[in-house]
Amino acid sequence: MRALLVVNPAATTTSARTRDVLIHALASDLKLEVANTEYRGHARDLARRAAESGTYDVVVALGGDGTVNEVVNGLLHHGPAPSDLPRLAVVPGGSTNVFARALGLPNHVVEATGALLAALREGSERTVGLGLAAGTPGTADEAVPARWFTFCAGFGFDAGVIGRVEQQRERGKRSTHALYVRQALRQFFGEPHRRQGTITIERPGEDPIPDLALSIVCNTSPWTFFGNRPIYASPKASFDTGLDVLGLTKLTTPAVTRYATHLLTSTPERGPHGKHAVSLHDLADFTLQSQAPLPLQMDGDHLGLRTSVTFTGVRHALRVIV
């Protein structure tokens, strides 16, 4: 079996020595080619070339959720074709690794490599659905290229937090939960639309839902992890269904305190709830429209400001080794 291993050498939780051990282990079972990423978007380019060459059975992403997202976008550059494209495999090397953990993979890089090799020997795989976000026709963002995401997207508050974290990381700060908490507090106190939201959800054949101050789009559950604690923004979200949305109409101090508590105590059966919460399940197509430009993130990657984003839930998009 021929495989391309796409390695992010800057991955948070792996060292050069660890990567050498993993490469040796994978090469014992696979006809392995290794490529290190050298710039933002390089993993996407490598995966695209692997898919277009038709010579690889598997593309393995060694890195965090950002690396996985780039590899997925490279594999699906010409659209989903699960039976024709290389399968995706993931060795988690980031700080959170939501996609890998949502698939049930170990969060330890060595254990995950062992699980991957066992799955390859047994031919264990599944086909997962993914989210696709694009500029909305007829708006200022209509020319924005479409982009796939594996586990979540956010429009507004949470994307602003991620943008702040990325700025801090560019200044040399480590990606830690404490860093996210600090930036979330700064985003909250600097958020101009927290009392009156600017986001409207528009769905075909349904009445619009206006005045959202926060919108989180989930393709699976959990939404993220706080240490080892899973956080369920949309507990019903699944790789086997369409997209789920959690929206909040207010981000006042009492509301944020209440819903932050809901998130931290969430379970697979119950997520945030109450009069200011909007929960939608298994959506195929919808648009998030804002009266003011807001930050957008996908799989933890800040993508700048948008006024309108159209989302599509695509079932059976990609084969994954599990």
PDB file of C-alpha atoms in Angstrom:
ATOM      1  CA  MET A   1       0.000   0.000   0.000  1.00  0.00           C
ATOM      2  CA  ARG A   2       1.486   3.325  -1.062  1.00  0.00           C
ATOM      3  CA  ALA A   3       1.106   6.240   1.342  1.00  0.00           C
ATOM      4  CA  LEU A   4       2.085   9.892   1.525  1.00  0.00           C
ATOM      5  CA  LEU A   5       2.848  11.161   5.020  1.00  0.00           C
ATOM      6  CA  VAL A   6       2.312  14.925   5.278  1.00  0.00           C
ATOM      7  CA  VAL A   7       4.251  16.173   8.308  1.00  0.00           C
ATOM      8  CA  ASN A   8       3.848  19.536   9.989  1.00  0.00           C
ATOM      9  CA  PRO A   9       7.274  19.939  11.664  1.00  0.00           C
ATOM     10  CA  ALA A  10       5.846  22.735  13.827  1.00  0.00           C
ATOM     11  CA  ALA A  11       3.134  20.491  15.307  1.00  0.00           C
ATOM     12  CA  THR A  12       2.681  21.330  18.974  1.00  0.00           C
ATOM     13  CA  THR A  13       3.099  17.923  20.618  1.00  0.00           C
ATOM     14  CA  THR A  14       5.702  16.161  18.475  1.00  0.00           C
ATOM     15  CA  SER A  15       9.483  16.377  18.449  1.00  0.00           C
ATOM     16  CA  ALA A  16      11.888  15.482  15.656  1.00  0.00           C
ATOM     17  CA  ARG A  17      12.808  12.289  17.498  1.00  0.00           C
ATOM     18  CA  THR A  18       9.154  11.296  17.899  1.00  0.00           C
ATOM     19  CA  ARG A  19       8.501  11.946  14.221  1.00  0.00           C
ATOM     20  CA  ASP A  20      11.461   9.764  13.235  1.00  0.00           C
ATOM     21  CA  VAL A  21      10.098   6.898  15.327  1.00  0.00           C
ATOM     22  CA  LEU A  22       6.641   7.253  13.791  1.00  0.00           C
ATOM     23  CA  ILE A  23       8.013   7.387  10.262  1.00  0.00           C
ATOM     24  CA  HIS A  24      10.018   4.221  10.884  1.00  0.00           C
ATOM     25  CA  ALA A  25       6.929   2.454  12.268  1.00  0.00           C
ATOM     26  CA  LEU A  26       4.726   3.469   9.324  1.00  0.00           C
ATOM     27  CA  ALA A  27       7.424   2.587   6.779  1.00  0.00           C
ATOM     28  CA  SER A  28       7.527  -0.958   8.129  1.00  0.00           C
ATOM     29  CA  ASP A  29       3.953  -1.536   6.879  1.00  0.00           C
ATOM     30  CA  LEU A  30       3.621   0.954   4.033  1.00  0.00           C
ATOM     31  CA  LYS A  31       5.469   2.045   0.928  1.00  0.00           C
ATOM     32  CA  LEU A  32       5.926   5.456   2.493  1.00  0.00           C
ATOM     33  CA  GLU A  33       6.848   8.826   1.052  1.00  0.00           C
ATOM     34  CA  VAL A  34       7.360  11.674   3.523  1.00  0.00           C
ATOM     35  CA  ALA A  35       6.800  15.377   2.834  1.00  0.00           C
ATOM     36  CA  ASN A  36       7.359  18.163   5.381  1.00  0.00           C
ATOM     37  CA  THR A  37       5.217  21.287   5.130  1.00  0.00           C
ATOM     38  CA  GLU A  38       7.136  24.520   4.579  1.00  0.00           C
ATOM     39  CA  TYR A  39       4.446  27.206   4.403  1.00  0.00           C
ATOM     40  CA  ARG A  40       0.778  27.806   5.141  1.00  0.00           C
ATOM     41  CA  GLY A  41      -1.267  25.889   2.577  1.00  0.00           C
ATOM     42  CA  HIS A  42       1.574  23.496   1.717  1.00  0.00           C
ATOM     43  CA  ALA A  43      -0.277  20.479   3.178  1.00  0.00           C
ATOM     44  CA  ARG A  44      -3.210  21.317   0.886  1.00  0.00           C
ATOM     45  CA  ASP A  45      -0.927  21.479  -2.152  1.00  0.00           C
ATOM     46  CA  LEU A  46       0.767  18.183  -1.284  1.00  0.00           C
ATOM     47  CA  ALA A  47      -2.563  16.389  -0.782  1.00  0.00           C
ATOM     48  CA  ARG A  48      -3.956  17.821  -4.020  1.00  0.00           C
ATOM     49  CA  ARG A  49      -0.984  16.518  -5.983  1.00  0.00           C
ATOM     50  CA  ALA A  50      -1.317  13.133  -4.282  1.00  0.00           C
ATOM     51  CA  ALA A  51      -4.993  12.929  -5.242  1.00  0.00           C
ATOM     52  CA  GLU A  52      -4.360  14.044  -8.833  1.00  0.00           C
ATOM     53  CA  SER A  53      -1.485  11.596  -9.313  1.00  0.00           C
ATOM     54  CA  GLY A  54      -3.680   8.564  -8.694  1.00  0.00           C
ATOM     55  CA  THR A  55      -0.733   6.664  -7.231  1.00  0.00           C
ATOM     56  CA  TYR A  56      -1.450   6.828  -3.485  1.00  0.00           C
ATOM     57  CA  ASP A  57      -3.831   4.655  -1.485  1.00  0.00           C
ATOM     58  CA  VAL A  58      -3.603   6.723   1.703  1.00  0.00           C
ATOM     59  CA  VAL A  59      -2.605  10.249   2.692  1.00  0.00           C
ATOM     60  CA  VAL A  60      -1.566  10.482   6.351  1.00  0.00           C
ATOM     61  CA  ALA A  61      -1.719  13.866   8.098  1.00  0.00           C
ATOM     62  CA  LEU A  62       0.700  14.237  11.025  1.00  0.00           C
ATOM     63  CA  GLY A  63      -0.186  17.471  12.773  1.00  0.00           C
ATOM     64  CA  GLY A  64      -3.055  19.334  14.365  1.00  0.00           C
ATOM     65  CA  ASP A  65      -6.522  20.178  13.111  1.00  0.00           C
ATOM     66  CA  GLY A  66      -5.158  22.876  10.805  1.00  0.00           C
ATOM     67  CA  THR A  67      -2.927  20.379   9.014  1.00  0.00           C
ATOM     68  CA  VAL A  68      -5.819  17.929   8.701  1.00  0.00           C
ATOM     69  CA  ASN A  69      -8.041  20.682   7.280  1.00  0.00           C
ATOM     70  CA  GLU A  70      -5.459  21.558   4.633  1.00  0.00           C
ATOM     71  CA  VAL A  71      -5.023  17.899   3.642  1.00  0.00           C
ATOM     72  CA  VAL A  72      -8.783  17.447   3.338  1.00  0.00           C
ATOM     73  CA  ASN A  73      -9.080  20.534   1.144  1.00  0.00           C
ATOM     74  CA  GLY A  74      -6.292  19.241  -1.059  1.00  0.00           C
ATOM     75  CA  LEU A  75      -7.866  15.804  -1.422  1.00  0.00           C
ATOM     76  CA  LEU A  76     -11.260  17.336  -2.253  1.00  0.00           C
ATOM     77  CA  HIS A  77      -9.993  20.075  -4.559  1.00  0.00           C
ATOM     78  CA  HIS A  78     -12.030  18.626  -7.430  1.00  0.00           C
ATOM     79  CA  GLY A  79     -14.937  17.586  -5.213  1.00  0.00           C
ATOM     80  CA  PRO A  80     -15.858  14.489  -3.216  1.00  0.00           C
ATOM     81  CA  ALA A  81     -15.346  11.093  -4.848  1.00  0.00           C
ATOM     82  CA  PRO A  82     -14.800   8.649  -1.969  1.00  0.00           C
ATOM     83  CA  SER A  83     -14.262   5.575  -4.124  1.00  0.00           C
ATOM     84  CA  ASP A  84     -11.648   7.280  -6.312  1.00  0.00           C
ATOM     85  CA  LEU A  85      -9.664   9.402  -3.859  1.00  0.00           C
ATOM     86  CA  PRO A  86      -6.930   8.253  -1.464  1.00  0.00           C
ATOM     87  CA  ARG A  87      -8.180   7.524   2.016  1.00  0.00           C
ATOM     88  CA  LEU A  88      -7.328   9.956   4.801  1.00  0.00           C
ATOM     89  CA  ALA A  89      -5.483   8.869   7.941  1.00  0.00           C
ATOM     90  CA  VAL A  90      -4.652  11.100  10.897  1.00  0.00           C
ATOM     91  CA  VAL A  91      -1.872  11.011  13.476  1.00  0.00           C
ATOM     92  CA  PRO A  92      -2.730  13.767  15.978  1.00  0.00           C
ATOM     93  CA  GLY A  93       0.115  16.152  16.717  1.00  0.00           C
ATOM     94  CA  GLY A  94      -1.659  19.366  17.674  1.00  0.00           C
ATOM     95  CA  SER A  95      -2.805  20.833  20.965  1.00  0.00           C
ATOM     96  CA  THR A  96      -6.464  19.760  20.742  1.00  0.00           C
ATOM     97  CA  ASN A  97      -6.920  17.326  17.797  1.00  0.00           C
ATOM     98  CA  VAL A  98     -10.715  17.542  17.709  1.00  0.00           C
ATOM     99  CA  PHE A  99     -11.204  15.706  14.407  1.00  0.00           C
ATOM    100  CA  ALA A 100      -9.024  12.742  15.378  1.00  0.00           C
ATOM    101  CA  ARG A 101     -10.614  12.436  18.812  1.00  0.00           C
ATOM    102  CA  ALA A 102     -14.121  12.722  17.382  1.00  0.00           C
ATOM    103  CA  LEU A 103     -13.243   9.736  15.188  1.00  0.00           C
ATOM    104  CA  GLY A 104     -12.350   7.810  18.344  1.00  0.00           C
ATOM    105  CA  LEU A 105      -8.570   7.850  17.802  1.00  0.00           C
ATOM    106  CA  PRO A 106      -6.185   8.020  20.773  1.00  0.00           C
ATOM    107  CA  ASN A 107      -4.916  11.507  21.536  1.00  0.00           C
ATOM    108  CA  HIS A 108      -1.390  10.223  22.157  1.00  0.00           C
ATOM    109  CA  VAL A 109       0.719  10.337  19.011  1.00  0.00           C
ATOM    110  CA  VAL A 110       2.413   6.940  19.519  1.00  0.00           C
ATOM    111  CA  GLU A 111      -0.823   5.170  20.500  1.00  0.00           C
ATOM    112  CA  ALA A 112      -2.574   6.764  17.508  1.00  0.00           C
ATOM    113  CA  THR A 113       0.144   5.439  15.194  1.00  0.00           C
ATOM    114  CA  GLY A 114      -0.361   1.946  16.585  1.00  0.00           C
ATOM    115  CA  ALA A 115      -4.131   2.249  16.114  1.00  0.00           C
ATOM    116  CA  LEU A 116      -3.597   3.469  12.537  1.00  0.00           C
ATOM    117  CA  LEU A 117      -1.359   0.520  11.661  1.00  0.00           C
ATOM    118  CA  ALA A 118      -3.872  -1.909  13.163  1.00  0.00           C
ATOM    119  CA  ALA A 119      -6.706  -0.294  11.178  1.00  0.00           C
ATOM    120  CA  LEU A 120      -4.694  -0.504   7.945  1.00  0.00           C
ATOM    121  CA  ARG A 121      -3.959  -4.190   8.509  1.00  0.00           C
ATOM    122  CA  GLU A 122      -7.638  -4.893   9.213  1.00  0.00           C
ATOM    123  CA  GLY A 123      -8.941  -2.668   6.394  1.00  0.00           C
ATOM    124  CA  SER A 124     -10.970  -0.650   8.908  1.00  0.00           C
ATOM    125  CA  GLU A 125     -12.382   2.574   7.479  1.00  0.00           C
ATOM    126  CA  ARG A 126     -15.522   4.723   7.399  1.00  0.00           C
ATOM    127  CA  THR A 127     -16.944   7.377   5.102  1.00  0.00           C
ATOM    128  CA  VAL A 128     -17.619  10.702   6.795  1.00  0.00           C
ATOM    129  CA  GLY A 129     -19.655  13.750   5.924  1.00  0.00           C
ATOM    130  CA  LEU A 130     -17.999  17.177   5.837  1.00  0.00           C
ATOM    131  CA  GLY A 131     -19.004  20.812   5.839  1.00  0.00           C
ATOM    132  CA  LEU A 132     -18.466  23.181   2.918  1.00  0.00           C
ATOM    133  CA  ALA A 133     -18.496  26.964   3.314  1.00  0.00           C
ATOM    134  CA  ALA A 134     -18.521  29.452   0.432  1.00  0.00           C
ATOM    135  CA  GLY A 135     -19.259  33.061  -0.376  1.00  0.00           C
ATOM    136  CA  THR A 136     -22.963  33.738  -0.874  1.00  0.00           C
ATOM    137  CA  PRO A 137     -24.028  34.579  -4.452  1.00  0.00           C
ATOM    138  CA  GLY A 138     -25.170  38.161  -4.860  1.00  0.00           C
ATOM    139  CA  THR A 139     -23.151  39.455  -1.891  1.00  0.00           C
ATOM    140  CA  ALA A 140     -19.795  41.158  -1.504  1.00  0.00           C
ATOM    141  CA  ASP A 141     -18.319  37.775  -0.500  1.00  0.00           C
ATOM    142  CA  GLU A 142     -19.568  35.772  -3.488  1.00  0.00           C
ATOM    143  CA  ALA A 143     -16.056  35.449  -4.950  1.00  0.00           C
ATOM    144  CA  VAL A 144     -14.618  33.902  -1.767  1.00  0.00           C
ATOM    145  CA  PRO A 145     -13.470  30.356  -2.645  1.00  0.00           C
ATOM    146  CA  ALA A 146     -15.310  27.420  -1.124  1.00  0.00           C
ATOM    147  CA  ARG A 147     -13.516  25.636   1.705  1.00  0.00           C
ATOM    148  CA  TRP A 148     -14.155  22.298   3.426  1.00  0.00           C
ATOM    149  CA  PHE A 149     -14.156  21.850   7.197  1.00  0.00           C
ATOM    150  CA  THR A 150     -14.065  18.643   9.202  1.00  0.00           C
ATOM    151  CA  PHE A 151     -15.581  19.392  12.600  1.00  0.00           C
ATOM    152  CA  CYS A 152     -16.676  23.006  13.062  1.00  0.00           C
ATOM    153  CA  ALA A 153     -16.923  26.550  11.785  1.00  0.00           C
ATOM    154  CA  GLY A 154     -17.732  29.741  13.631  1.00  0.00           C
ATOM    155  CA  PHE A 155     -19.013  33.124  12.511  1.00  0.00           C
ATOM    156  CA  GLY A 156     -18.639  35.946  15.013  1.00  0.00           C
ATOM    157  CA  PHE A 157     -17.503  35.659  18.620  1.00  0.00           C
ATOM    158  CA  ASP A 158     -15.606  32.340  18.667  1.00  0.00           C
ATOM    159  CA  ALA A 159     -13.833  33.207  15.412  1.00  0.00           C
ATOM    160  CA  GLY A 160     -12.753  36.478  17.007  1.00  0.00           C
ATOM    161  CA  VAL A 161     -11.248  34.536  19.914  1.00  0.00           C
ATOM    162  CA  ILE A 162      -9.322  32.308  17.512  1.00  0.00           C
ATOM    163  CA  GLY A 163      -8.049  35.361  15.653  1.00  0.00           C
ATOM    164  CA  ARG A 164      -6.726  36.795  18.910  1.00  0.00           C
ATOM    165  CA  VAL A 165      -5.069  33.488  19.806  1.00  0.00           C
ATOM    166  CA  GLU A 166      -3.374  33.327  16.399  1.00  0.00           C
ATOM    167  CA  GLN A 167      -1.990  36.828  16.928  1.00  0.00           C
ATOM    168  CA  GLN A 168      -0.561  35.782  20.281  1.00  0.00           C
ATOM    169  CA  ARG A 169       0.978  32.623  18.794  1.00  0.00           C
ATOM    170  CA  GLU A 170       2.654  34.708  16.086  1.00  0.00           C
ATOM    171  CA  ARG A 171       4.266  36.639  18.937  1.00  0.00           C
ATOM    172  CA  GLY A 172       5.683  33.424  20.368  1.00  0.00           C
ATOM    173  CA  LYS A 173       2.976  32.450  22.874  1.00  0.00           C
ATOM    174  CA  ARG A 174       2.233  28.734  23.356  1.00  0.00           C
ATOM    175  CA  SER A 175      -1.211  27.413  22.499  1.00  0.00           C
ATOM    176  CA  THR A 176      -2.679  26.593  25.910  1.00  0.00           C
ATOM    177  CA  HIS A 177      -6.152  26.539  27.402  1.00  0.00           C
ATOM    178  CA  ALA A 178      -5.183  29.517  29.574  1.00  0.00           C
ATOM    179  CA  LEU A 179      -4.332  31.495  26.445  1.00  0.00           C
ATOM    180  CA  TYR A 180      -7.764  30.739  24.968  1.00  0.00           C
ATOM    181  CA  VAL A 181      -9.525  31.757  28.193  1.00  0.00           C
ATOM    182  CA  ARG A 182      -7.654  35.071  28.356  1.00  0.00           C
ATOM    183  CA  GLN A 183      -8.418  35.883  24.730  1.00  0.00           C
ATOM    184  CA  ALA A 184     -12.069  34.892  25.151  1.00  0.00           C
ATOM    185  CA  LEU A 185     -12.387  37.387  28.005  1.00  0.00           C
ATOM    186  CA  ARG A 186     -10.745  40.109  25.911  1.00  0.00           C
ATOM    187  CA  GLN A 187     -13.005  39.323  22.983  1.00  0.00           C
ATOM    188  CA  PHE A 188     -16.056  39.459  25.237  1.00  0.00           C
ATOM    189  CA  PHE A 189     -15.281  42.868  26.712  1.00  0.00           C
ATOM    190  CA  GLY A 190     -14.328  44.213  23.282  1.00  0.00           C
ATOM    191  CA  GLU A 191     -17.298  42.716  21.423  1.00  0.00           C
ATOM    192  CA  PRO A 192     -19.423  45.578  19.985  1.00  0.00           C
ATOM    193  CA  HIS A 193     -22.437  43.401  19.095  1.00  0.00           C
ATOM    194  CA  ARG A 194     -22.858  41.326  22.235  1.00  0.00           C
ATOM    195  CA  ARG A 195     -26.104  42.966  23.354  1.00  0.00           C
ATOM    196  CA  GLN A 196     -27.704  43.105  19.914  1.00  0.00           C
ATOM    197  CA  GLY A 197     -26.606  40.411  17.491  1.00  0.00           C
ATOM    198  CA  THR A 198     -26.138  41.105  13.781  1.00  0.00           C
ATOM    199  CA  ILE A 199     -26.335  37.534  12.401  1.00  0.00           C
ATOM    200  CA  THR A 200     -29.360  36.043  10.624  1.00  0.00           C
ATOM    201  CA  ILE A 201     -29.778  32.356   9.743  1.00  0.00           C
ATOM    202  CA  GLU A 202     -31.529  31.879   6.411  1.00  0.00           C
ATOM    203  CA  ARG A 203     -32.779  28.420   5.342  1.00  0.00           C
ATOM    204  CA  PRO A 204     -34.667  27.385   2.212  1.00  0.00           C
ATOM    205  CA  GLY A 205     -38.399  27.280   2.915  1.00  0.00           C
ATOM    206  CA  GLU A 206     -38.044  28.492   6.521  1.00  0.00           C
ATOM    207  CA  ASP A 207     -38.460  31.834   8.277  1.00  0.00           C
ATOM    208  CA  PRO A 208     -35.158  33.643   8.973  1.00  0.00           C
ATOM    209  CA  ILE A 209     -33.802  33.612  12.524  1.00  0.00           C
ATOM    210  CA  PRO A 210     -32.362  37.102  13.172  1.00  0.00           C
ATOM    211  CA  ASP A 211     -30.318  38.915  15.823  1.00  0.00           C
ATOM    212  CA  LEU A 212     -27.805  36.209  16.718  1.00  0.00           C
ATOM    213  CA  ALA A 213     -24.676  37.404  18.522  1.00  0.00           C
ATOM    214  CA  LEU A 214     -22.881  34.072  18.157  1.00  0.00           C
ATOM    215  CA  SER A 215     -23.116  31.206  15.673  1.00  0.00           C
ATOM    216  CA  ILE A 216     -21.283  27.878  15.821  1.00  0.00           C
ATOM    217  CA  VAL A 217     -21.634  25.308  13.026  1.00  0.00           C
ATOM    218  CA  CYS A 218     -20.857  21.700  13.998  1.00  0.00           C
ATOM    219  CA  ASN A 219     -20.190  18.726  11.744  1.00  0.00           C
ATOM    220  CA  THR A 220     -19.617  16.341  14.646  1.00  0.00           C
ATOM    221  CA  SER A 221     -19.755  16.118  18.400  1.00  0.00           C
ATOM    222  CA  PRO A 222     -18.016  17.086  20.619  1.00  0.00           C
ATOM    223  CA  TRP A 223     -17.378  20.620  19.407  1.00  0.00           C
ATOM    224  CA  THR A 224     -14.006  20.862  21.175  1.00  0.00           C
ATOM    225  CA  PHE A 225     -12.135  19.729  24.274  1.00  0.00           C
ATOM    226  CA  PHE A 226     -11.104  21.561  27.427  1.00  0.00           C
ATOM    227  CA  GLY A 227      -8.169  19.394  28.463  1.00  0.00           C
ATOM    228  CA  ASN A 228      -9.660  15.916  28.455  1.00  0.00           C
ATOM    229  CA  ARG A 229     -13.214  17.182  28.942  1.00  0.00           C
ATOM    230  CA  PRO A 230     -15.337  17.059  25.761  1.00  0.00           C
ATOM    231  CA  ILE A 231     -17.479  20.161  25.120  1.00  0.00           C
ATOM    232  CA  TYR A 232     -20.803  19.592  23.368  1.00  0.00           C
ATOM    233  CA  ALA A 233     -22.167  22.682  21.620  1.00  0.00           C
ATOM    234  CA  SER A 234     -24.478  20.559  19.422  1.00  0.00           C
ATOM    235  CA  PRO A 235     -24.706  17.072  20.967  1.00  0.00           C
ATOM    236  CA  LYS A 236     -26.675  15.578  18.042  1.00  0.00           C
ATOM    237  CA  ALA A 237     -24.095  16.589  15.423  1.00  0.00           C
ATOM    238  CA  SER A 238     -22.566  13.631  13.595  1.00  0.00           C
ATOM    239  CA  PHE A 239     -20.312  12.710  10.676  1.00  0.00           C
ATOM    240  CA  ASP A 240     -23.346  10.766   9.381  1.00  0.00           C
ATOM    241  CA  THR A 241     -25.792  13.697   9.202  1.00  0.00           C
ATOM    242  CA  GLY A 242     -25.886  17.267   7.884  1.00  0.00           C
ATOM    243  CA  LEU A 243     -24.691  20.300   9.844  1.00  0.00           C
ATOM    244  CA  ASP A 244     -25.889  21.531  13.227  1.00  0.00           C
ATOM    245  CA  VAL A 245     -25.990  25.142  14.409  1.00  0.00           C
ATOM    246  CA  LEU A 246     -25.849  26.660  17.881  1.00  0.00           C
ATOM    247  CA  GLY A 247     -26.776  30.343  18.011  1.00  0.00           C
ATOM    248  CA  LEU A 248     -27.022  32.741  20.951  1.00  0.00           C
ATOM    249  CA  THR A 249     -29.059  35.935  20.777  1.00  0.00           C
ATOM    250  CA  LYS A 250     -27.308  37.675  23.678  1.00  0.00           C
ATOM    251  CA  LEU A 251     -23.772  37.805  25.039  1.00  0.00           C
ATOM    252  CA  THR A 252     -24.453  39.833  28.172  1.00  0.00           C
ATOM    253  CA  THR A 253     -22.486  38.910  31.292  1.00  0.00           C
ATOM    254  CA  PRO A 254     -25.326  36.851  32.840  1.00  0.00           C
ATOM    255  CA  ALA A 255     -26.032  35.086  29.514  1.00  0.00           C
ATOM    256  CA  VAL A 256     -22.375  34.266  28.868  1.00  0.00           C
ATOM    257  CA  THR A 257     -21.946  32.981  32.433  1.00  0.00           C
ATOM    258  CA  ARG A 258     -25.009  30.749  32.013  1.00  0.00           C
ATOM    259  CA  TYR A 259     -24.057  29.349  28.619  1.00  0.00           C
ATOM    260  CA  ALA A 260     -20.385  28.916  29.496  1.00  0.00           C
ATOM    261  CA  THR A 261     -21.571  26.794  32.423  1.00  0.00           C
ATOM    262  CA  HIS A 262     -23.854  24.852  30.074  1.00  0.00           C
ATOM    263  CA  LEU A 263     -20.890  24.143  27.790  1.00  0.00           C
ATOM    264  CA  LEU A 264     -18.552  23.080  30.578  1.00  0.00           C
ATOM    265  CA  THR A 265     -21.195  20.726  32.001  1.00  0.00           C
ATOM    266  CA  SER A 266     -22.533  19.575  28.625  1.00  0.00           C
ATOM    267  CA  THR A 267     -23.049  15.886  27.861  1.00  0.00           C
ATOM    268  CA  PRO A 268     -23.770  13.826  24.731  1.00  0.00           C
ATOM    269  CA  GLU A 269     -27.453  14.192  25.656  1.00  0.00           C
ATOM    270  CA  ARG A 270     -27.640  17.889  26.595  1.00  0.00           C
ATOM    271  CA  GLY A 271     -25.928  21.033  25.381  1.00  0.00           C
ATOM    272  CA  PRO A 272     -26.613  24.769  25.850  1.00  0.00           C
ATOM    273  CA  HIS A 273     -30.318  25.528  26.198  1.00  0.00           C
ATOM    274  CA  GLY A 274     -32.632  28.357  27.222  1.00  0.00           C
ATOM    275  CA  LYS A 275     -34.522  31.315  25.792  1.00  0.00           C
ATOM    276  CA  HIS A 276     -31.426  32.906  24.218  1.00  0.00           C
ATOM    277  CA  ALA A 277     -30.186  29.679  22.592  1.00  0.00           C
ATOM    278  CA  VAL A 278     -31.074  28.484  19.075  1.00  0.00           C
ATOM    279  CA  SER A 279     -30.277  24.860  18.185  1.00  0.00           C
ATOM    280  CA  LEU A 280     -30.763  23.450  14.688  1.00  0.00           C
ATOM    281  CA  HIS A 281     -30.010  19.878  13.631  1.00  0.00           C
ATOM    282  CA  ASP A 282     -29.126  18.101  10.378  1.00  0.00           C
ATOM    283  CA  LEU A 283     -29.159  21.036   7.960  1.00  0.00           C
ATOM    284  CA  ALA A 284     -28.225  20.514   4.314  1.00  0.00           C
ATOM    285  CA  ASP A 285     -28.014  24.165   3.204  1.00  0.00           C
ATOM    286  CA  PHE A 286     -28.207  27.502   5.005  1.00  0.00           C
ATOM    287  CA  THR A 287     -26.672  30.972   5.034  1.00  0.00           C
ATOM    288  CA  LEU A 288     -25.341  33.092   7.874  1.00  0.00           C
ATOM    289  CA  GLN A 289     -25.768  36.768   6.985  1.00  0.00           C
ATOM    290  CA  SER A 290     -24.436  39.652   9.087  1.00  0.00           C
ATOM    291  CA  GLN A 291     -25.253  43.349   9.054  1.00  0.00           C
ATOM    292  CA  ALA A 292     -21.590  44.063   9.909  1.00  0.00           C
ATOM    293  CA  PRO A 293     -18.387  42.243   8.860  1.00  0.00           C
ATOM    294  CA  LEU A 294     -17.561  39.486  11.346  1.00  0.00           C
ATOM    295  CA  PRO A 295     -14.625  37.065  11.710  1.00  0.00           C
ATOM    296  CA  LEU A 296     -14.957  33.544  10.294  1.00  0.00           C
ATOM    297  CA  GLN A 297     -13.099  30.429  11.427  1.00  0.00           C
ATOM    298  CA  MET A 298     -13.043  26.847  10.194  1.00  0.00           C
ATOM    299  CA  ASP A 299     -11.469  23.980  12.132  1.00  0.00           C
ATOM    300  CA  GLY A 300      -9.728  26.519  14.337  1.00  0.00           C
ATOM    301  CA  ASP A 301      -8.225  28.541  11.473  1.00  0.00           C
ATOM    302  CA  HIS A 302      -9.086  32.271  11.343  1.00  0.00           C
ATOM    303  CA  LEU A 303     -10.091  33.269   7.805  1.00  0.00           C
ATOM    304  CA  GLY A 304     -10.712  37.008   8.093  1.00  0.00           C
ATOM    305  CA  LEU A 305     -13.924  39.045   7.987  1.00  0.00           C
ATOM    306  CA  ARG A 306     -17.104  38.131   6.111  1.00  0.00           C
ATOM    307  CA  THR A 307     -20.636  39.493   5.857  1.00  0.00           C
ATOM    308  CA  SER A 308     -22.242  36.340   4.441  1.00  0.00           C
ATOM    309  CA  VAL A 309     -21.327  32.644   4.348  1.00  0.00           C
ATOM    310  CA  THR A 310     -23.314  29.825   2.744  1.00  0.00           C
ATOM    311  CA  PHE A 311     -22.896  26.399   4.326  1.00  0.00           C
ATOM    312  CA  THR A 312     -23.575  22.958   2.859  1.00  0.00           C
ATOM    313  CA  GLY A 313     -23.510  19.646   4.687  1.00  0.00           C
ATOM    314  CA  VAL A 314     -22.084  17.024   2.304  1.00  0.00           C
ATOM    315  CA  ARG A 315     -22.672  13.434   3.362  1.00  0.00           C
ATOM    316  CA  HIS A 316     -20.317  10.592   2.386  1.00  0.00           C
ATOM    317  CA  ALA A 317     -17.570  13.009   1.349  1.00  0.00           C
ATOM    318  CA  LEU A 318     -14.346  11.184   2.248  1.00  0.00           C
ATOM    319  CA  ARG A 319     -13.053   7.791   3.368  1.00  0.00           C
ATOM    320  CA  VAL A 320     -11.094   7.818   6.625  1.00  0.00           C
ATOM    321  CA  ILE A 321      -8.960   5.077   8.186  1.00  0.00           C
ATOM    322  CA  VAL A 322     -10.192   4.410  11.754  1.00  0.00           C
TER     323      VAL A 322
END
